[in-house]
Amino acid sequence: MKYAYYPGCSLSSTGIEYDMSTREIAKVLGIELWEIPEWNCCGASSAHLTDHLLALALPARNLAIAEEAGLDVAIPCAACYARSKATEVAVNESEEMKKTIQEVIERKYEGKSKARALLEIIGESVQGDHIKERIHILLTGLKAACYYGCLLVRPASTAFDDPEDPQSMDQLLHLFGAETVDWSYKTECCGASHETSAKPEIGISILQKIFIAAQNAGANCLVTACPLCMNNLDMRQIEVEKYFSTKYNLPVFYFTELVGLALGIEPSKLGLNKHFVDAMPLVQEVLNRKGGEQA
Amino acid sequence: MSSVELTSLKAKHDAEIQKLTEQSGVDASKCYQCGKCSAGCPVAFAMDYPPRAIIRFLQLGLLDQALRSKTIWLCAGCHTCSVRCPKEVDIATVMETLRILAKKKGYIGDKNIDLFHNAFLKSVERNGRVYEAGLVLTRNLFGRQFFRDTGHGLPMVQKGKISMLPHSIKDNGEVKKIFENVRKRGGNV
């Protein structure tokens, strides 16, 4: 399968592990990723809070380049995905909007190239028996709290999974031998917009609730599909711990890193050593169990 | 708040609220005030009015009250309210539309939030992509939050997670043109 690949701004900086692990697992799973040449920022979230047309036009340029190449777009970042999907839907729903957007971007985009979430694509690619041969290590011992966040499965009209109780990441991790916990904060907002912009005090209390819920559910790690959630849950975990004088010690993973680990890819190639909350002890535990429980 | 005479107030703002309904594509009059949006809102605790009240303002013609609220600036845009509304009122989109209108009218509910988003879009217009280090610097300097996140800076650089220089794309000015074209059509960017 071949896709146009839209990494988005975060994946070349704060979310670099997501990019590294995505490219690594795509190779093993036989997914060809063609990076959209000279792609631009999708504008999330500043554009859609400033001007409706700008918010639709910025992702449209990327989609137009992919459409020219005859490809759907694989998008790892939940925010980029949500904004690109909104453009695809707007163009398909209204001829007038299609015309306006084409005039603004000065390119042709007919709404044929679809924006697709990387989680959905990876989930599809591992269906069937062939994947069993590819599993090198079962992720036994991982009790993951799958954190989908807000933009991956909302709005409901365009979601590929249930907006209140999504299951796709849980099912993916089960396939590779990890346990996932039932918890009620799967799609709760992480407050990234407030953490990064100007209201850290709001973000900190939102984050605290998520860490406590994951801990109470018996999770030993969090798993995400969004670089903004990752940054917030990982980098700011220490801040929240300090603020409330407590310890959560919950490593945070991108789902692609865990898939990569199960496929036998070296942890450093997946960026697992780049986390703020040290993920390596838990990774090492999983690797040490490998002998007895190899797939 | 002093008392208001609703019949004349509603008549006075009817046209403006009608326009807002057209722009957002959301009919706030469908709301029966159950409050589910506010119960599930992750930021409601910090707002001056819960989301339910903002929708009520629109039903009553109290447009200015909605536009001058802090709520529309604090909404995280997570769409939990929209997904849960039993009447399928897309509250998140109403918040977004109100905020765009408030900005146009010069009602800035939170200067630092506004500054961040302006700097973000400037960076996109200039480079085609967001330059994160520059963005954080602008936010801290102009928002007078000089030491925000400075402790994360060095580890970010050491882990190879942030670049000190902006990365511009070779797009022959296409992105700048998008901004220009949006402005030509009356966009407030």
Short mmCIF file of C-alpha atoms in Angstrom, two decimals:
data_model
loop_
_atom_site.label_atom_id
_atom_site.label_comp_id
_atom_site.label_asym_id
_atom_site.label_seq_id
_atom_site.Cartn_x
_atom_site.Cartn_y
_atom_site.Cartn_z
CA MET A 1 0.00 0.00 0.00
CA LYS A 2 1.30 3.46 -0.84
CA TYR A 3 0.30 6.67 0.89
CA ALA A 4 1.25 10.31 0.72
CA TYR A 5 2.83 11.05 4.10
CA TYR A 6 2.11 14.27 5.96
CA PRO A 7 4.33 14.37 9.06
CA GLY A 8 3.35 17.90 10.16
CA CYS A 9 5.52 20.39 12.05
CA SER A 10 5.71 18.60 15.41
CA LEU A 11 7.12 15.42 13.91
CA SER A 12 10.30 17.15 12.82
CA SER A 13 10.90 18.58 16.31
CA THR A 14 9.15 17.80 19.60
CA GLY A 15 7.50 14.70 18.18
CA ILE A 16 10.53 13.32 16.38
CA GLU A 17 10.11 9.80 17.88
CA TYR A 18 6.68 9.58 16.27
CA ASP A 19 8.23 10.24 12.86
CA MET A 20 11.13 7.83 13.42
CA SER A 21 8.92 5.00 14.64
CA THR A 22 6.31 5.58 11.92
CA ARG A 23 8.88 5.32 9.14
CA GLU A 24 10.47 2.23 10.73
CA ILE A 25 7.26 0.23 11.16
CA ALA A 26 5.94 1.27 7.75
CA LYS A 27 9.00 -0.37 6.18
CA VAL A 28 8.39 -3.65 8.01
CA LEU A 29 4.64 -3.65 7.39
CA GLY A 30 5.09 -2.97 3.68
CA ILE A 31 3.48 0.47 3.72
CA GLU A 32 5.18 2.86 1.33
CA LEU A 33 5.21 6.46 2.58
CA TRP A 34 5.81 9.22 0.06
CA GLU A 35 6.45 12.45 2.00
CA ILE A 36 4.49 15.31 0.46
CA PRO A 37 7.18 17.53 -1.08
CA GLU A 38 7.44 20.97 0.56
CA TRP A 39 4.31 20.39 2.66
CA ASN A 40 3.07 23.32 4.74
CA CYS A 41 1.75 23.64 8.31
CA CYS A 42 -1.95 22.69 8.57
CA GLY A 43 -2.57 25.70 10.83
CA ALA A 44 -3.91 23.72 13.83
CA SER A 45 -5.20 25.11 16.12
CA SER A 46 -4.47 28.79 15.51
CA ALA A 47 -5.98 29.02 12.02
CA HIS A 48 -9.41 27.66 12.84
CA LEU A 49 -9.66 30.00 15.81
CA THR A 50 -8.83 32.96 13.59
CA ASP A 51 -10.43 32.48 10.18
CA HIS A 52 -12.62 29.73 8.78
CA LEU A 53 -11.36 29.96 5.21
CA LEU A 54 -7.67 30.05 6.17
CA ALA A 55 -8.25 26.95 8.32
CA LEU A 56 -9.64 25.06 5.32
CA ALA A 57 -7.14 26.41 2.80
CA LEU A 58 -3.87 25.55 4.60
CA PRO A 59 -4.47 21.75 4.69
CA ALA A 60 -6.00 21.94 1.18
CA ARG A 61 -2.61 22.71 -0.41
CA ASN A 62 -1.13 19.50 1.05
CA LEU A 63 -4.16 17.46 0.01
CA ALA A 64 -3.95 18.95 -3.49
CA ILE A 65 -0.33 17.82 -3.89
CA ALA A 66 -1.30 14.31 -2.72
CA GLU A 67 -4.27 14.26 -5.07
CA GLU A 68 -2.04 15.15 -7.98
CA ALA A 69 0.01 12.06 -7.11
CA GLY A 70 -3.19 10.00 -6.85
CA LEU A 71 -2.67 9.12 -3.20
CA ASP A 72 -4.59 9.26 0.08
CA VAL A 73 -2.72 10.94 2.93
CA ALA A 74 -1.43 9.14 6.03
CA ILE A 75 -1.39 11.59 8.97
CA PRO A 76 0.17 10.65 12.33
CA CYS A 77 -0.72 13.84 14.29
CA ALA A 78 -4.30 13.90 15.59
CA ALA A 79 -4.60 17.68 15.20
CA CYS A 80 -3.26 17.70 11.61
CA TYR A 81 -5.59 14.79 10.85
CA ALA A 82 -8.66 16.57 12.25
CA ARG A 83 -7.95 19.77 10.28
CA SER A 84 -7.16 17.94 7.03
CA LYS A 85 -10.31 15.82 7.41
CA ALA A 86 -12.37 18.99 7.94
CA THR A 87 -11.05 20.34 4.62
CA GLU A 88 -11.72 17.09 2.76
CA VAL A 89 -15.31 17.03 4.11
CA ALA A 90 -15.94 20.73 3.36
CA VAL A 91 -14.77 20.31 -0.25
CA ASN A 92 -16.93 17.22 -0.76
CA GLU A 93 -20.01 18.78 0.85
CA SER A 94 -20.14 22.02 -1.11
CA GLU A 95 -19.31 22.85 -4.72
CA GLU A 96 -19.12 26.52 -3.78
CA MET A 97 -16.59 25.85 -1.02
CA LYS A 98 -14.58 23.64 -3.35
CA LYS A 99 -14.37 26.48 -5.85
CA THR A 100 -13.45 29.05 -3.19
CA ILE A 101 -10.70 26.86 -1.73
CA GLN A 102 -9.23 26.16 -5.15
CA GLU A 103 -9.12 29.88 -5.85
CA VAL A 104 -7.43 30.60 -2.54
CA ILE A 105 -4.77 27.90 -2.85
CA GLU A 106 -4.42 28.41 -6.61
CA ARG A 107 -4.31 24.66 -7.09
CA LYS A 108 -6.83 22.00 -7.98
CA TYR A 109 -8.27 19.92 -5.14
CA GLU A 110 -11.41 17.91 -5.89
CA GLY A 111 -11.71 16.18 -2.51
CA LYS A 112 -10.62 12.84 -3.94
CA SER A 113 -7.48 12.46 -1.88
CA LYS A 114 -8.63 11.42 1.60
CA ALA A 115 -7.09 12.38 4.93
CA ARG A 116 -6.52 9.21 6.95
CA ALA A 117 -5.32 8.74 10.52
CA LEU A 118 -2.13 6.71 10.78
CA LEU A 119 -3.68 4.67 13.63
CA GLU A 120 -6.45 3.48 11.32
CA ILE A 121 -3.99 2.63 8.53
CA ILE A 122 -1.67 0.65 10.81
CA GLY A 123 -4.68 -1.11 12.36
CA GLU A 124 -5.79 -2.26 8.91
CA SER A 125 -2.34 -3.34 7.81
CA VAL A 126 -1.91 -5.82 10.67
CA GLN A 127 -5.14 -7.69 10.02
CA GLY A 128 -4.74 -11.29 8.90
CA ASP A 129 -2.36 -14.13 9.68
CA HIS A 130 0.69 -12.68 7.95
CA ILE A 131 1.39 -10.40 10.90
CA LYS A 132 2.05 -13.33 13.26
CA GLU A 133 5.25 -14.13 11.39
CA ARG A 134 6.45 -10.56 11.84
CA ILE A 135 6.06 -10.41 15.63
CA HIS A 136 9.46 -10.78 17.29
CA ILE A 137 8.55 -9.89 20.83
CA LEU A 138 5.23 -10.06 22.65
CA LEU A 139 4.62 -6.96 24.75
CA THR A 140 3.79 -9.05 27.81
CA GLY A 141 3.73 -7.09 31.06
CA LEU A 142 2.59 -3.84 29.51
CA LYS A 143 -0.63 -2.56 31.05
CA ALA A 144 -1.40 0.28 28.73
CA ALA A 145 -3.91 3.06 29.23
CA CYS A 146 -4.73 3.90 25.59
CA TYR A 147 -5.13 7.63 25.36
CA TYR A 148 -6.86 8.68 22.14
CA GLY A 149 -7.27 12.33 23.15
CA CYS A 150 -9.82 14.65 21.63
CA LEU A 151 -9.13 15.16 17.95
CA LEU A 152 -8.58 11.62 16.71
CA VAL A 153 -12.17 10.44 17.12
CA ARG A 154 -14.07 13.71 17.08
CA PRO A 155 -16.17 15.18 15.55
CA ALA A 156 -18.39 12.09 15.49
CA SER A 157 -19.54 12.59 11.88
CA THR A 158 -16.08 11.89 10.48
CA ALA A 159 -14.66 9.59 13.15
CA PHE A 160 -13.24 6.16 12.23
CA ASP A 161 -13.84 4.86 15.75
CA ASP A 162 -16.34 5.37 18.58
CA PRO A 163 -16.03 8.98 19.86
CA GLU A 164 -16.71 7.99 23.49
CA ASP A 165 -15.12 4.56 23.78
CA PRO A 166 -12.72 3.99 20.90
CA GLN A 167 -11.12 0.54 20.61
CA SER A 168 -8.76 0.60 17.62
CA MET A 169 -5.56 1.27 19.62
CA ASP A 170 -6.57 -1.26 22.29
CA GLN A 171 -7.12 -3.96 19.65
CA LEU A 172 -3.83 -3.13 17.94
CA LEU A 173 -1.89 -3.50 21.20
CA HIS A 174 -3.70 -6.75 22.12
CA LEU A 175 -2.50 -8.20 18.85
CA PHE A 176 1.09 -7.62 19.99
CA GLY A 177 0.53 -9.13 23.43
CA ALA A 178 0.01 -6.02 25.56
CA GLU A 179 -2.80 -5.69 28.06
CA THR A 180 -4.89 -2.55 27.98
CA VAL A 181 -6.89 -1.17 30.89
CA ASP A 182 -10.49 0.04 30.86
CA TRP A 183 -10.61 3.63 31.96
CA SER A 184 -12.84 6.64 31.45
CA TYR A 185 -10.26 9.21 30.30
CA LYS A 186 -9.54 7.72 26.87
CA THR A 187 -10.90 10.70 24.96
CA GLU A 188 -10.60 13.40 27.60
CA CYS A 189 -8.82 16.53 26.39
CA CYS A 190 -5.20 16.84 27.65
CA GLY A 191 -5.34 20.63 27.65
CA ALA A 192 -2.39 20.98 25.26
CA SER A 193 -3.76 24.22 23.83
CA HIS A 194 -3.62 25.86 27.25
CA GLU A 195 -0.29 24.38 28.22
CA THR A 196 1.42 25.70 25.12
CA SER A 197 -0.35 29.01 24.75
CA ALA A 198 -0.86 30.88 27.95
CA LYS A 199 -2.77 29.09 30.67
CA PRO A 200 -0.53 26.45 32.26
CA GLU A 201 -2.59 26.44 35.47
CA ILE A 202 -5.59 25.13 33.54
CA GLY A 203 -3.55 22.49 31.74
CA ILE A 204 -1.90 21.18 34.91
CA SER A 205 -5.17 20.32 36.61
CA ILE A 206 -6.53 18.63 33.45
CA LEU A 207 -3.35 16.52 33.25
CA GLN A 208 -3.52 15.55 36.92
CA LYS A 209 -6.94 13.95 36.43
CA ILE A 210 -5.63 11.89 33.50
CA PHE A 211 -2.59 10.58 35.43
CA ILE A 212 -4.70 9.67 38.47
CA ALA A 213 -7.30 7.89 36.33
CA ALA A 214 -4.60 5.87 34.54
CA GLN A 215 -2.96 4.94 37.83
CA ASN A 216 -6.27 3.93 39.43
CA ALA A 217 -7.02 1.71 36.44
CA GLY A 218 -3.77 -0.16 37.12
CA ALA A 219 -1.87 1.06 34.04
CA ASN A 220 1.94 1.06 33.96
CA CYS A 221 2.13 3.31 30.90
CA LEU A 222 0.12 5.64 28.68
CA VAL A 223 -0.07 5.22 24.91
CA THR A 224 -0.92 8.03 22.53
CA ALA A 225 -1.34 8.82 18.83
CA CYS A 226 -0.74 12.56 19.02
CA PRO A 227 2.49 14.57 19.37
CA LEU A 228 0.73 17.32 21.34
CA CYS A 229 -0.72 14.82 23.82
CA MET A 230 2.70 13.19 24.05
CA ASN A 231 4.50 16.42 24.79
CA ASN A 232 1.95 17.31 27.40
CA LEU A 233 1.76 13.91 29.11
CA ASP A 234 5.49 13.19 28.94
CA MET A 235 7.38 16.49 29.19
CA ARG A 236 4.92 18.07 31.62
CA GLN A 237 4.45 15.02 33.84
CA ILE A 238 7.35 16.15 36.01
CA GLU A 239 5.80 19.63 36.31
CA VAL A 240 2.49 18.16 37.45
CA GLU A 241 4.29 15.88 39.91
CA LYS A 242 6.12 18.86 41.40
CA TYR A 243 2.97 20.99 41.54
CA PHE A 244 1.01 18.36 43.47
CA SER A 245 4.05 16.92 45.34
CA THR A 246 3.42 13.42 44.06
CA LYS A 247 4.89 10.78 41.72
CA TYR A 248 3.13 9.10 38.81
CA ASN A 249 6.10 7.62 36.98
CA LEU A 250 4.03 6.72 33.95
CA PRO A 251 6.10 6.36 30.79
CA VAL A 252 4.26 7.56 27.69
CA PHE A 253 4.58 5.82 24.33
CA TYR A 254 3.47 6.48 20.80
CA PHE A 255 1.56 3.42 19.60
CA THR A 256 4.05 3.24 16.71
CA GLU A 257 6.96 2.81 19.15
CA LEU A 258 5.29 -0.19 20.77
CA VAL A 259 4.39 -1.75 17.42
CA GLY A 260 8.04 -1.22 16.41
CA LEU A 261 9.32 -2.87 19.56
CA ALA A 262 7.08 -5.91 18.93
CA LEU A 263 8.32 -6.06 15.34
CA GLY A 264 11.87 -6.35 16.64
CA ILE A 265 13.13 -2.87 15.78
CA GLU A 266 15.93 -1.48 17.97
CA PRO A 267 14.60 0.92 20.68
CA SER A 268 16.98 3.74 19.68
CA LYS A 269 15.75 3.60 16.07
CA LEU A 270 12.26 4.17 17.42
CA GLY A 271 13.35 7.16 19.52
CA LEU A 272 12.46 5.38 22.77
CA ASN A 273 15.51 6.94 24.45
CA LYS A 274 14.25 10.48 23.78
CA HIS A 275 11.43 10.57 26.30
CA PHE A 276 11.31 12.85 29.34
CA VAL A 277 9.81 10.22 31.65
CA ASP A 278 12.40 7.48 31.22
CA ALA A 279 10.71 4.75 29.19
CA MET A 280 13.77 2.50 28.95
CA PRO A 281 13.33 0.56 32.26
CA LEU A 282 9.88 -0.63 31.15
CA VAL A 283 11.15 -1.31 27.63
CA GLN A 284 14.01 -3.32 29.10
CA GLU A 285 11.57 -5.35 31.22
CA VAL A 286 9.62 -6.25 28.10
CA LEU A 287 12.81 -7.15 26.21
CA ASN A 288 14.09 -9.28 29.11
CA ARG A 289 10.89 -11.33 29.13
CA LYS A 290 11.43 -12.01 25.45
CA GLY A 291 13.20 -15.35 25.94
CA GLY A 292 10.40 -17.29 27.61
CA GLU A 293 7.53 -15.78 25.75
CA GLN A 294 8.75 -15.17 22.24
CA ALA A 295 6.01 -15.29 19.67
CA MET B 1 -25.96 41.92 35.80
CA SER B 2 -28.88 44.34 35.70
CA SER B 3 -32.28 43.22 34.44
CA VAL B 4 -32.91 43.14 30.69
CA GLU B 5 -36.03 43.43 28.59
CA LEU B 6 -35.85 40.37 26.39
CA THR B 7 -38.45 41.09 23.69
CA SER B 8 -36.78 44.25 22.41
CA LEU B 9 -33.29 42.85 22.98
CA LYS B 10 -34.00 39.78 20.88
CA ALA B 11 -35.46 41.93 18.09
CA LYS B 12 -32.39 44.20 18.19
CA HIS B 13 -29.85 41.38 17.77
CA ASP B 14 -31.93 39.06 15.63
CA ALA B 15 -30.12 39.85 12.38
CA GLU B 16 -26.66 39.45 13.91
CA ILE B 17 -27.56 36.16 15.53
CA GLN B 18 -29.08 34.96 12.27
CA LYS B 19 -25.77 35.76 10.57
CA LEU B 20 -23.85 33.87 13.26
CA THR B 21 -26.12 30.84 12.69
CA GLU B 22 -25.36 30.98 8.98
CA GLN B 23 -21.61 31.27 9.53
CA SER B 24 -21.40 28.43 12.04
CA GLY B 25 -24.09 26.31 10.43
CA VAL B 26 -25.38 25.64 13.94
CA ASP B 27 -28.87 26.49 15.21
CA ALA B 28 -28.52 27.34 18.89
CA SER B 29 -32.30 27.58 19.31
CA LYS B 30 -32.51 23.76 19.27
CA CYS B 31 -30.78 23.62 22.69
CA TYR B 32 -33.12 22.74 25.59
CA GLN B 33 -30.56 23.61 28.26
CA CYS B 34 -29.92 20.15 29.68
CA GLY B 35 -26.36 21.13 30.62
CA LYS B 36 -24.66 17.97 29.37
CA CYS B 37 -22.15 20.10 27.44
CA SER B 38 -21.06 21.85 30.61
CA ALA B 39 -20.94 18.69 32.71
CA GLY B 40 -18.44 17.09 30.32
CA CYS B 41 -16.41 20.18 29.46
CA PRO B 42 -12.80 19.76 30.67
CA VAL B 43 -12.28 23.52 30.95
CA ALA B 44 -15.66 24.55 32.43
CA PHE B 45 -14.06 24.96 35.87
CA ALA B 46 -11.97 27.87 34.58
CA MET B 47 -14.64 29.61 32.48
CA ASP B 48 -16.68 32.65 33.49
CA TYR B 49 -19.82 31.12 31.95
CA PRO B 50 -20.29 27.40 31.25
CA PRO B 51 -20.93 26.46 27.58
CA ARG B 52 -24.64 26.01 28.30
CA ALA B 53 -24.90 29.68 29.32
CA ILE B 54 -23.21 30.87 26.12
CA ILE B 55 -25.83 29.02 24.07
CA ARG B 56 -28.55 30.53 26.29
CA PHE B 57 -27.18 34.03 25.64
CA LEU B 58 -27.61 33.44 21.92
CA GLN B 59 -31.17 32.18 22.39
CA LEU B 60 -32.01 35.34 24.32
CA GLY B 61 -30.30 37.80 22.01
CA LEU B 62 -27.53 38.60 24.50
CA LEU B 63 -24.86 38.46 21.81
CA ASP B 64 -22.52 40.95 23.43
CA GLN B 65 -22.50 38.97 26.65
CA ALA B 66 -21.35 35.92 24.68
CA LEU B 67 -18.74 37.85 22.69
CA ARG B 68 -17.23 39.46 25.77
CA SER B 69 -16.98 36.22 27.74
CA LYS B 70 -13.69 34.57 28.68
CA THR B 71 -15.33 31.23 27.89
CA ILE B 72 -14.95 31.53 24.13
CA TRP B 73 -11.19 32.07 24.61
CA LEU B 74 -10.76 29.22 27.06
CA CYS B 75 -12.63 26.59 25.04
CA ALA B 76 -10.03 23.96 24.11
CA GLY B 77 -11.94 22.92 20.99
CA CYS B 78 -12.02 19.28 22.08
CA HIS B 79 -15.58 18.73 20.78
CA THR B 80 -16.70 16.69 23.80
CA CYS B 81 -19.79 18.92 24.13
CA SER B 82 -20.70 18.56 20.44
CA VAL B 83 -20.44 14.77 20.57
CA ARG B 84 -22.62 14.53 23.69
CA CYS B 85 -25.36 17.06 22.87
CA PRO B 86 -28.70 15.19 22.67
CA LYS B 87 -30.01 17.84 20.28
CA GLU B 88 -26.91 17.69 18.08
CA VAL B 89 -26.02 21.32 18.61
CA ASP B 90 -22.36 21.64 17.59
CA ILE B 91 -21.37 23.81 20.55
CA ALA B 92 -17.63 23.69 19.81
CA THR B 93 -18.20 25.22 16.38
CA VAL B 94 -20.37 27.95 17.94
CA MET B 95 -17.50 28.78 20.33
CA GLU B 96 -15.06 28.96 17.41
CA THR B 97 -17.36 31.22 15.37
CA LEU B 98 -17.98 33.52 18.35
CA ARG B 99 -14.26 33.82 18.97
CA ILE B 100 -13.53 34.75 15.36
CA LEU B 101 -16.27 37.40 15.54
CA ALA B 102 -15.05 38.70 18.92
CA LYS B 103 -11.53 39.07 17.52
CA LYS B 104 -12.90 41.00 14.53
CA LYS B 105 -14.70 43.36 16.90
CA GLY B 106 -11.55 43.79 18.95
CA TYR B 107 -12.89 42.01 22.05
CA ILE B 108 -9.79 40.12 23.16
CA GLY B 109 -10.77 37.96 26.12
CA ASP B 110 -7.21 36.87 26.87
CA LYS B 111 -4.24 38.81 25.51
CA ASN B 112 -1.67 36.04 25.94
CA ILE B 113 -3.77 33.42 24.17
CA ASP B 114 -4.38 35.88 21.33
CA LEU B 115 -0.69 36.71 21.14
CA PHE B 116 0.25 33.05 20.89
CA HIS B 117 -2.09 32.34 17.98
CA ASN B 118 -1.06 35.50 16.11
CA ALA B 119 2.61 34.56 16.47
CA PHE B 120 1.86 31.01 15.35
CA LEU B 121 0.18 32.17 12.14
CA LYS B 122 2.91 34.73 11.44
CA SER B 123 5.43 31.92 11.64
CA VAL B 124 3.38 29.81 9.20
CA GLU B 125 3.00 32.74 6.80
CA ARG B 126 6.72 33.51 6.92
CA ASN B 127 8.19 30.00 6.80
CA GLY B 128 5.37 27.78 5.59
CA ARG B 129 5.81 25.81 8.80
CA VAL B 130 5.82 26.54 12.50
CA TYR B 131 9.17 27.47 14.00
CA GLU B 132 8.69 26.20 17.52
CA ALA B 133 11.72 27.73 19.26
CA GLY B 134 10.85 31.16 17.84
CA LEU B 135 7.23 30.76 18.82
CA VAL B 136 8.07 29.95 22.44
CA LEU B 137 10.45 32.92 22.55
CA THR B 138 7.80 35.32 21.21
CA ARG B 139 5.21 33.96 23.62
CA ASN B 140 7.51 34.39 26.61
CA LEU B 141 8.85 37.82 25.66
CA PHE B 142 5.65 39.57 24.65
CA GLY B 143 3.46 37.71 27.12
CA ARG B 144 5.88 38.70 29.91
CA GLN B 145 6.28 35.07 30.97
CA PHE B 146 10.05 35.19 30.66
CA PHE B 147 10.88 31.87 32.32
CA ARG B 148 8.02 29.72 31.03
CA ASP B 149 9.34 26.32 29.93
CA THR B 150 12.97 27.44 30.01
CA GLY B 151 13.80 24.33 32.07
CA HIS B 152 12.65 22.16 29.16
CA GLY B 153 14.79 23.99 26.61
CA LEU B 154 18.16 22.31 27.19
CA PRO B 155 16.80 18.73 27.39
CA MET B 156 14.83 19.43 24.20
CA VAL B 157 18.00 20.46 22.39
CA GLN B 158 19.99 17.52 23.83
CA LYS B 159 17.36 15.04 22.73
CA GLY B 160 17.38 16.57 19.25
CA LYS B 161 13.74 17.59 19.65
CA ILE B 162 13.90 21.26 18.85
CA SER B 163 15.76 23.14 16.17
CA MET B 164 17.31 26.51 16.92
CA LEU B 165 16.77 27.71 13.34
CA PRO B 166 13.54 28.05 11.38
CA HIS B 167 12.90 25.61 8.57
CA SER B 168 11.44 27.34 5.53
CA ILE B 169 9.84 25.45 2.68
CA LYS B 170 10.50 26.00 -1.02
CA ASP B 171 6.96 26.63 -2.12
CA ASN B 172 7.48 29.60 -4.46
CA GLY B 173 5.48 31.77 -2.08
CA GLU B 174 2.36 29.59 -2.29
CA VAL B 175 1.63 29.77 1.44
CA LYS B 176 2.10 33.56 1.54
CA LYS B 177 -0.33 33.72 -1.37
CA ILE B 178 -2.91 31.69 0.58
CA PHE B 179 -2.77 34.27 3.39
CA GLU B 180 -3.03 37.11 0.86
CA ASN B 181 -6.00 35.52 -0.90
CA VAL B 182 -7.80 34.96 2.40
CA ARG B 183 -7.25 38.65 3.29
CA LYS B 184 -8.59 39.73 -0.10
CA ARG B 185 -11.79 37.90 0.77
CA GLY B 186 -12.15 39.80 4.02
CA GLY B 187 -10.34 37.33 6.26
CA ASN B 188 -9.12 38.81 9.53
CA VAL B 189 -5.63 37.29 9.53
#
